CSV table of C-alpha atoms and ligand atoms in Angstrom, one decimal:
chain,number,residue,atom,x,y,z
P,1,MET,CA,0.0,0.0,0.0
P,2,LEU,CA,1.3,3.5,-0.9
P,3,ASN,CA,1.6,6.2,1.7
P,4,CYS,CA,1.0,9.9,1.1
P,5,ARG,CA,4.7,10.7,0.6
P,6,GLU,CA,5.0,8.0,-2.1
P,7,MET,CA,1.9,9.4,-3.7
P,8,SER,CA,3.5,12.9,-3.9
P,9,GLU,CA,6.7,11.4,-5.3
P,10,LEU,CA,4.8,9.6,-8.0
P,11,GLY,CA,3.1,12.9,-8.8
P,12,SER,CA,3.4,13.6,-12.5
P,13,ASP,CA,3.9,9.9,-13.3
P,14,ILE,CA,0.3,9.3,-12.2
P,15,ILE,CA,-0.9,12.1,-14.5
P,16,ASP,CA,1.1,10.9,-17.4
P,17,SER,CA,0.0,7.3,-16.9
P,18,HIS,CA,3.6,6.0,-16.9
P,19,LEU,CA,2.7,3.5,-14.2
P,20,GLY,CA,2.4,-0.2,-14.3
P,21,LEU,CA,-0.9,-1.9,-13.5
P,22,ARG,CA,0.1,-2.8,-9.9
P,23,THR,CA,1.2,0.8,-9.1
P,24,ARG,CA,-1.9,2.2,-10.8
P,25,MET,CA,-4.1,-0.1,-8.6
P,26,ALA,CA,-2.2,1.0,-5.5
P,27,VAL,CA,-2.7,4.7,-6.5
P,28,PHE,CA,-6.4,4.1,-7.1
P,29,MET,CA,-6.8,2.4,-3.7
P,30,HIS,CA,-5.0,5.2,-2.0
P,31,LEU,CA,-7.1,7.9,-3.7
P,32,ARG,CA,-10.3,6.2,-2.6
P,33,MET,CA,-9.5,6.6,1.1
P,34,CYS,CA,-7.3,9.7,1.2
P,35,SER,CA,-9.0,13.0,0.4
P,36,ARG,CA,-5.7,14.9,0.8
P,37,CYS,CA,-4.0,13.0,-2.1
P,38,ASN,CA,-7.3,13.1,-4.0
P,39,ARG,CA,-7.1,16.8,-4.0
P,40,TYR,CA,-3.4,16.8,-4.7
P,41,ILE,CA,-3.8,14.7,-7.8
P,42,LYS,CA,-6.8,16.7,-9.0
P,43,GLN,CA,-4.7,19.9,-8.7
P,44,LEU,CA,-1.9,18.2,-10.6
P,45,LYS,CA,-4.2,17.2,-13.4
P,46,LEU,CA,-5.7,20.6,-13.7
P,47,THR,CA,-2.2,22.1,-13.7
P,48,SER,CA,-1.1,19.9,-16.6
P,49,GLN,CA,-4.3,20.5,-18.5
P,50,VAL,CA,-3.8,24.3,-18.2
P,51,LEU,CA,-0.1,24.0,-19.1
P,52,GLN,CA,-1.1,22.1,-22.3
P,53,GLN,CA,-3.5,24.8,-23.2
P,54,LEU,CA,-0.9,27.5,-23.0
P,55,PRO,CA,0.6,28.7,-26.2
P,56,LEU,CA,4.3,27.9,-26.5
P,57,GLN,CA,6.3,30.9,-25.7
P,58,ASP,CA,9.9,31.7,-25.0
P,59,GLU,CA,8.8,34.1,-22.3
P,60,ALA,CA,8.7,32.9,-18.7
P,61,VAL,CA,5.3,31.3,-17.9
P,62,ASP,CA,3.1,33.6,-15.8
P,63,SER,CA,2.5,31.4,-12.8
P,64,GLN,CA,-0.1,33.8,-11.4
P,65,ALA,CA,-2.2,33.5,-14.5
P,66,ILE,CA,-2.0,29.7,-14.4
P,67,LEU,CA,-3.0,29.7,-10.7
P,68,LYS,CA,-6.0,31.9,-11.5
P,69,LYS,CA,-7.1,29.5,-14.3
P,70,ILE,CA,-6.8,26.5,-12.0
P,71,GLN,CA,-8.8,28.2,-9.3
P,72,ALA,CA,-11.5,29.1,-11.9
P,73,LEU,CA,-11.7,25.4,-13.0
P,74,ASP,CA,-11.9,24.0,-9.5
V,1,ZN,ZN1,-2.6,10.2,0.9
């Protein structure tokens, strides 16, 4: 069984679905009983969705604008 620290270490791997079946199951089980990680993963997903929607630019990404978008989605 995964603990919360392991969940946060897996982080973007969970979003990118780079996990094997066993790990995915463990993640799924953990998310069912841990609202904190549920929220954490949800935020990660939203963040990656917003990042994908951003046009590619050489300028530094405006993190404030991203945060606002995420909050609007939540
Ligand atoms: Zn947890």
